[in-house]
Amino acid sequence: MIEERAPSELGAYAGYFHAPQAELAVASIAEGNTRGRLWVAANRTGDDAALLWDQGNNVLYLSGLLASEGVVETLAALVAGPLRAQSLAEGRPYFAARPLTPQARALLSTVIHGIELHEVGKELYSCPRPASAPEPATEDLRVAPIDAELLARGDITGVDEVRDEVRQMWPSEELFLKRGMGLVALVGDRVACWCTTEYVSQRRCGIGIATHPEHRLRGIATFLAAQLAADWLRRGVTPYWDCRAENLASSRVARKAGFALVERFSMWAGRFEY
């Protein structure tokens, strides 16, 4: 029998999500800084099956003992039913899945039935100490905090993208402004680059970043990431950065900002059909 548990109960199941990248998401969901839902199927042996839905990046984490009678079928119905329906209602058909045990990997295509899945190589970096990144020599560059005033601006191109990122990764803008932080680099009336914290917990936080194509290869992203990382390290919080293994530009920025590789892993990407 599968039961939904409150995200605040995730601490009791932390051992089921034992991987650095998964732990980052688990801690933030448990503290209420990322939306998430947890289902647990209790087995007679005491080895439960667990499905965690990280609603920030729309990722399904699958772990535990899935071979017990009816568990796989129930999980498949859950994914094909309410999870799919809610994802599509929010306009988010694309999702990823990360099985955290060999058995979960073997049964992944059964749990996520009828959907073609593509393996995606990923990398996770952490920042033990930020690099000293020079300020970019870009004319008219201004660095500003992502605060309530900036998010309300309608006269700066690209603010809507920053606002969308905050709303996707946090339960609310208000919670981001209270517990998170972010920086933007402005050139004229455009956001050239934005950098935000996500997956925030007492000891960890993730870094989300994007640079407008016209302003890439100028050191802006490295500068913002290093500044944001330094601020959180002063608070006793270790910043993390993840990207696709094939995204050499992202990994290069991470390393320049002082991040070091801690995990290589795979996720399986799919798409819910309307």
Tab-separated table of C-alpha atoms in Angstrom:
chain	number	residue	atom	x	y	z
A	1	MET	CA	0.000	0.000	0.000
A	2	ILE	CA	1.382	3.395	-0.995
A	3	GLU	CA	0.754	6.422	1.175
A	4	GLU	CA	1.646	10.051	0.604
A	5	ARG	CA	3.774	11.501	3.381
A	6	ALA	CA	4.355	15.131	4.280
A	7	PRO	CA	7.609	16.573	2.906
A	8	SER	CA	8.569	17.405	6.481
A	9	GLU	CA	8.860	13.624	7.071
A	10	LEU	CA	11.630	13.294	4.486
A	11	GLY	CA	14.265	13.095	7.213
A	12	ALA	CA	13.027	9.613	8.115
A	13	TYR	CA	13.661	8.487	4.522
A	14	ALA	CA	16.898	10.356	3.816
A	15	GLY	CA	18.767	7.064	3.438
A	16	TYR	CA	16.686	6.233	0.375
A	17	PHE	CA	18.025	9.284	-1.452
A	18	HIS	CA	21.709	8.854	-0.718
A	19	ALA	CA	23.503	10.737	-3.501
A	20	PRO	CA	24.915	14.286	-3.317
A	21	GLN	CA	22.622	15.774	-5.946
A	22	ALA	CA	19.514	14.050	-4.580
A	23	GLU	CA	20.418	15.099	-1.022
A	24	LEU	CA	20.494	18.728	-2.162
A	25	ALA	CA	16.894	18.486	-3.358
A	26	VAL	CA	15.727	16.415	-0.376
A	27	ALA	CA	17.030	18.902	2.198
A	28	SER	CA	15.373	21.849	0.473
A	29	ILE	CA	12.032	20.065	0.064
A	30	ALA	CA	12.104	18.984	3.716
A	31	GLU	CA	12.621	22.596	4.812
A	32	GLY	CA	9.833	23.876	2.570
A	33	ASN	CA	12.050	25.840	0.195
A	34	THR	CA	11.222	23.684	-2.839
A	35	ARG	CA	7.845	22.212	-3.681
A	36	GLY	CA	7.794	18.436	-3.488
A	37	ARG	CA	5.652	15.373	-2.788
A	38	LEU	CA	6.658	12.053	-1.246
A	39	TRP	CA	5.035	8.619	-1.516
A	40	VAL	CA	6.144	5.560	0.452
A	41	ALA	CA	5.134	1.914	0.062
A	42	ALA	CA	5.749	-0.065	3.230
A	43	ASN	CA	6.988	-3.638	2.695
A	44	ARG	CA	6.810	-6.504	5.161
A	45	THR	CA	10.606	-6.735	5.216
A	46	GLY	CA	10.899	-3.143	6.376
A	47	ASP	CA	12.566	-2.095	3.123
A	48	ASP	CA	10.153	0.519	1.832
A	49	ALA	CA	9.833	1.824	-1.704
A	50	ALA	CA	9.894	5.596	-2.070
A	51	LEU	CA	9.015	8.039	-4.822
A	52	LEU	CA	9.947	11.686	-4.364
A	53	TRP	CA	8.688	14.304	-6.794
A	54	ASP	CA	10.896	17.393	-6.877
A	55	GLN	CA	8.493	19.926	-8.374
A	56	GLY	CA	11.188	22.560	-8.782
A	57	ASN	CA	12.917	20.891	-11.719
A	58	ASN	CA	10.165	18.290	-12.258
A	59	VAL	CA	12.344	15.329	-11.260
A	60	LEU	CA	11.165	11.939	-9.987
A	61	TYR	CA	13.515	10.143	-7.583
A	62	LEU	CA	12.841	6.423	-7.236
A	63	SER	CA	14.400	4.257	-4.545
A	64	GLY	CA	13.905	1.351	-2.167
A	65	LEU	CA	12.527	-2.144	-2.651
A	66	LEU	CA	10.108	-2.081	-5.588
A	67	ALA	CA	9.670	-5.805	-6.218
A	68	SER	CA	6.897	-6.368	-3.672
A	69	GLU	CA	3.511	-7.284	-5.077
A	70	GLY	CA	1.575	-4.383	-6.511
A	71	VAL	CA	4.192	-1.685	-5.786
A	72	VAL	CA	5.386	-1.166	-9.353
A	73	GLU	CA	1.837	-1.159	-10.720
A	74	THR	CA	0.705	1.373	-8.115
A	75	LEU	CA	3.678	3.629	-8.797
A	76	ALA	CA	3.015	3.427	-12.541
A	77	ALA	CA	-0.610	4.466	-11.997
A	78	LEU	CA	0.558	7.337	-9.801
A	79	VAL	CA	2.946	8.641	-12.459
A	80	ALA	CA	0.477	8.201	-15.318
A	81	GLY	CA	-2.356	9.713	-13.285
A	82	PRO	CA	-1.987	12.598	-10.812
A	83	LEU	CA	1.684	13.367	-11.503
A	84	ARG	CA	1.135	13.622	-15.230
A	85	ALA	CA	-2.084	15.589	-14.789
A	86	GLN	CA	-0.520	18.151	-12.458
A	87	SER	CA	2.594	18.563	-14.615
A	88	LEU	CA	0.487	19.214	-17.705
A	89	ALA	CA	-1.863	21.551	-15.823
A	90	GLU	CA	1.197	23.625	-14.884
A	91	GLY	CA	2.430	23.628	-18.489
A	92	ARG	CA	5.442	21.464	-17.693
A	93	PRO	CA	5.349	18.342	-19.875
A	94	TYR	CA	9.091	17.699	-19.681
A	95	PHE	CA	10.405	15.803	-16.683
A	96	ALA	CA	13.404	13.764	-15.583
A	97	ALA	CA	13.754	10.656	-13.462
A	98	ARG	CA	16.636	9.453	-11.329
A	99	PRO	CA	16.582	5.864	-10.058
A	100	LEU	CA	18.811	5.545	-7.008
A	101	THR	CA	19.163	1.759	-6.798
A	102	PRO	CA	19.928	-0.916	-9.414
A	103	GLN	CA	16.426	-2.334	-8.977
A	104	ALA	CA	14.860	1.098	-9.464
A	105	ARG	CA	16.862	1.491	-12.672
A	106	ALA	CA	15.783	-1.928	-13.926
A	107	LEU	CA	12.114	-1.137	-13.292
A	108	LEU	CA	12.161	2.512	-14.377
A	109	SER	CA	10.588	1.905	-17.790
A	110	THR	CA	7.812	-0.072	-16.085
A	111	VAL	CA	7.082	2.617	-13.507
A	112	ILE	CA	7.153	5.288	-16.220
A	113	HIS	CA	5.218	3.225	-18.710
A	114	GLY	CA	4.732	4.072	-22.366
A	115	ILE	CA	7.046	7.106	-22.368
A	116	GLU	CA	10.316	7.123	-24.283
A	117	LEU	CA	13.154	7.971	-21.908
A	118	HIS	CA	16.549	9.348	-22.913
A	119	GLU	CA	19.609	9.029	-20.695
A	120	VAL	CA	21.241	12.351	-19.875
A	121	GLY	CA	24.686	12.594	-18.304
A	122	LYS	CA	24.888	15.111	-15.482
A	123	GLU	CA	27.594	16.633	-13.291
A	124	LEU	CA	27.406	18.169	-9.813
A	125	TYR	CA	29.947	20.670	-8.504
A	126	SER	CA	30.429	22.176	-5.046
A	127	CYS	CA	32.287	25.313	-4.018
A	128	PRO	CA	34.642	24.917	-1.034
A	129	ARG	CA	35.983	28.418	-1.675
A	130	PRO	CA	35.042	30.952	-4.356
A	131	ALA	CA	37.492	32.132	-6.965
A	132	SER	CA	38.548	35.762	-7.166
A	133	ALA	CA	36.776	36.604	-10.412
A	134	PRO	CA	37.581	39.998	-11.964
A	135	GLU	CA	34.752	42.395	-12.706
A	136	PRO	CA	33.896	42.179	-16.424
A	137	ALA	CA	35.071	45.028	-18.586
A	138	THR	CA	31.648	45.506	-20.137
A	139	GLU	CA	30.454	49.025	-20.794
A	140	ASP	CA	27.472	50.148	-18.704
A	141	LEU	CA	27.459	46.909	-16.655
A	142	ARG	CA	25.590	47.206	-13.363
A	143	VAL	CA	25.136	44.460	-10.781
A	144	ALA	CA	21.928	44.567	-8.753
A	145	PRO	CA	20.255	42.286	-6.217
A	146	ILE	CA	17.150	40.354	-7.172
A	147	ASP	CA	14.719	41.997	-4.782
A	148	ALA	CA	11.023	42.831	-4.767
A	149	GLU	CA	11.627	46.087	-6.612
A	150	LEU	CA	13.525	44.401	-9.440
A	151	LEU	CA	10.964	41.605	-9.824
A	152	ALA	CA	8.217	44.220	-10.170
A	153	ARG	CA	10.032	46.136	-12.900
A	154	GLY	CA	8.385	46.104	-16.307
A	155	ASP	CA	10.871	48.329	-18.074
A	156	ILE	CA	13.840	45.949	-18.097
A	157	THR	CA	13.994	43.246	-20.759
A	158	GLY	CA	14.576	39.832	-19.223
A	159	VAL	CA	13.075	40.453	-15.783
A	160	ASP	CA	10.176	38.189	-16.740
A	161	GLU	CA	12.658	35.310	-17.211
A	162	VAL	CA	14.090	35.938	-13.746
A	163	ARG	CA	10.598	36.037	-12.279
A	164	ASP	CA	9.668	32.772	-14.019
A	165	GLU	CA	12.797	31.079	-12.649
A	166	VAL	CA	11.995	32.159	-9.098
A	167	ARG	CA	8.386	31.024	-9.375
A	168	GLN	CA	9.433	27.649	-10.802
A	169	MET	CA	12.086	26.866	-8.225
A	170	TRP	CA	10.485	28.341	-5.091
A	171	PRO	CA	7.014	27.906	-3.576
A	172	SER	CA	6.555	31.692	-3.793
A	173	GLU	CA	8.395	34.910	-4.587
A	174	GLU	CA	7.954	35.934	-0.960
A	175	LEU	CA	9.802	32.852	0.290
A	176	PHE	CA	12.621	33.450	-2.197
A	177	LEU	CA	12.993	37.027	-0.992
A	178	LYS	CA	13.035	35.830	2.628
A	179	ARG	CA	15.331	32.797	2.366
A	180	GLY	CA	17.037	33.045	-0.997
A	181	MET	CA	19.183	35.514	-2.870
A	182	GLY	CA	20.095	36.454	-6.399
A	183	LEU	CA	22.036	38.883	-8.555
A	184	VAL	CA	21.503	40.288	-12.024
A	185	ALA	CA	23.953	41.946	-14.359
A	186	LEU	CA	22.248	44.756	-16.255
A	187	VAL	CA	23.542	46.265	-19.464
A	188	GLY	CA	21.389	49.173	-20.509
A	189	ASP	CA	17.756	48.130	-20.111
A	190	ARG	CA	18.434	44.392	-20.466
A	191	VAL	CA	19.262	41.582	-18.045
A	192	ALA	CA	22.569	40.308	-19.436
A	193	CYS	CA	22.869	37.548	-16.804
A	194	TRP	CA	21.001	36.374	-13.744
A	195	CYS	CA	22.178	34.145	-10.902
A	196	THR	CA	19.877	32.822	-8.156
A	197	THR	CA	19.962	30.455	-5.226
A	198	GLU	CA	17.673	27.433	-5.268
A	199	TYR	CA	17.385	24.194	-3.289
A	200	VAL	CA	18.292	26.148	-0.158
A	201	SER	CA	18.692	24.396	3.193
A	202	GLN	CA	20.693	24.986	6.351
A	203	ARG	CA	23.945	23.583	4.937
A	204	ARG	CA	23.534	23.635	1.140
A	205	CYS	CA	22.171	25.685	-1.704
A	206	GLY	CA	22.074	25.324	-5.466
A	207	ILE	CA	23.076	27.983	-7.969
A	208	GLY	CA	20.924	28.667	-11.025
A	209	ILE	CA	22.329	30.888	-13.757
A	210	ALA	CA	21.687	32.008	-17.332
A	211	THR	CA	23.402	34.509	-19.632
A	212	HIS	CA	21.840	36.200	-22.646
A	213	PRO	CA	23.603	34.991	-25.824
A	214	GLU	CA	24.771	38.498	-26.708
A	215	HIS	CA	26.712	38.771	-23.439
A	216	ARG	CA	28.380	35.369	-23.200
A	217	LEU	CA	32.157	34.803	-23.080
A	218	ARG	CA	32.714	38.072	-21.222
A	219	GLY	CA	33.179	36.701	-17.693
A	220	ILE	CA	29.823	38.014	-16.445
A	221	ALA	CA	28.447	34.637	-15.325
A	222	THR	CA	31.708	33.750	-13.555
A	223	PHE	CA	31.701	37.091	-11.747
A	224	LEU	CA	28.107	36.758	-10.516
A	225	ALA	CA	28.490	33.098	-9.518
A	226	ALA	CA	31.666	33.771	-7.548
A	227	GLN	CA	30.031	36.694	-5.740
A	228	LEU	CA	26.921	34.707	-4.836
A	229	ALA	CA	28.969	31.686	-3.745
A	230	ALA	CA	31.164	33.843	-1.504
A	231	ASP	CA	28.110	35.330	0.200
A	232	TRP	CA	26.616	31.930	1.012
A	233	LEU	CA	29.912	30.479	2.175
A	234	ARG	CA	30.150	33.345	4.669
A	235	ARG	CA	26.793	32.124	6.006
A	236	GLY	CA	28.155	28.598	6.447
A	237	VAL	CA	26.206	27.262	3.452
A	238	THR	CA	27.987	25.296	0.689
A	239	PRO	CA	26.904	26.255	-2.836
A	240	TYR	CA	26.348	23.559	-5.498
A	241	TRP	CA	26.055	23.726	-9.268
A	242	ASP	CA	24.736	21.068	-11.631
A	243	CYS	CA	24.704	20.901	-15.406
A	244	ARG	CA	24.560	18.456	-18.271
A	245	ALA	CA	27.862	16.704	-18.826
A	246	GLU	CA	27.806	17.878	-22.434
A	247	ASN	CA	27.384	21.526	-21.389
A	248	LEU	CA	31.068	22.397	-21.419
A	249	ALA	CA	30.369	26.127	-21.205
A	250	SER	CA	28.461	25.698	-17.935
A	251	SER	CA	31.072	23.418	-16.371
A	252	ARG	CA	33.821	25.840	-17.433
A	253	VAL	CA	32.048	28.736	-15.686
A	254	ALA	CA	31.587	26.612	-12.570
A	255	ARG	CA	35.287	25.766	-12.374
A	256	LYS	CA	36.323	29.373	-12.987
A	257	ALA	CA	34.025	30.486	-10.150
A	258	GLY	CA	35.717	28.061	-7.729
A	259	PHE	CA	33.482	24.991	-7.991
A	260	ALA	CA	34.900	21.449	-8.087
A	261	LEU	CA	33.328	18.260	-9.440
A	262	VAL	CA	31.801	16.003	-6.770
A	263	GLU	CA	29.459	13.658	-8.698
A	264	ARG	CA	28.765	12.311	-12.159
A	265	PHE	CA	25.384	10.654	-12.613
A	266	SER	CA	22.594	9.964	-15.088
A	267	MET	CA	19.002	11.064	-15.315
A	268	TRP	CA	16.377	9.870	-17.773
A	269	ALA	CA	14.432	12.628	-19.530
A	270	GLY	CA	10.912	12.186	-20.839
A	271	ARG	CA	7.803	14.056	-21.891
A	272	PHE	CA	4.204	13.685	-20.780
A	273	GLU	CA	1.793	13.864	-23.713
A	274	TYR	CA	-1.249	16.126	-23.530
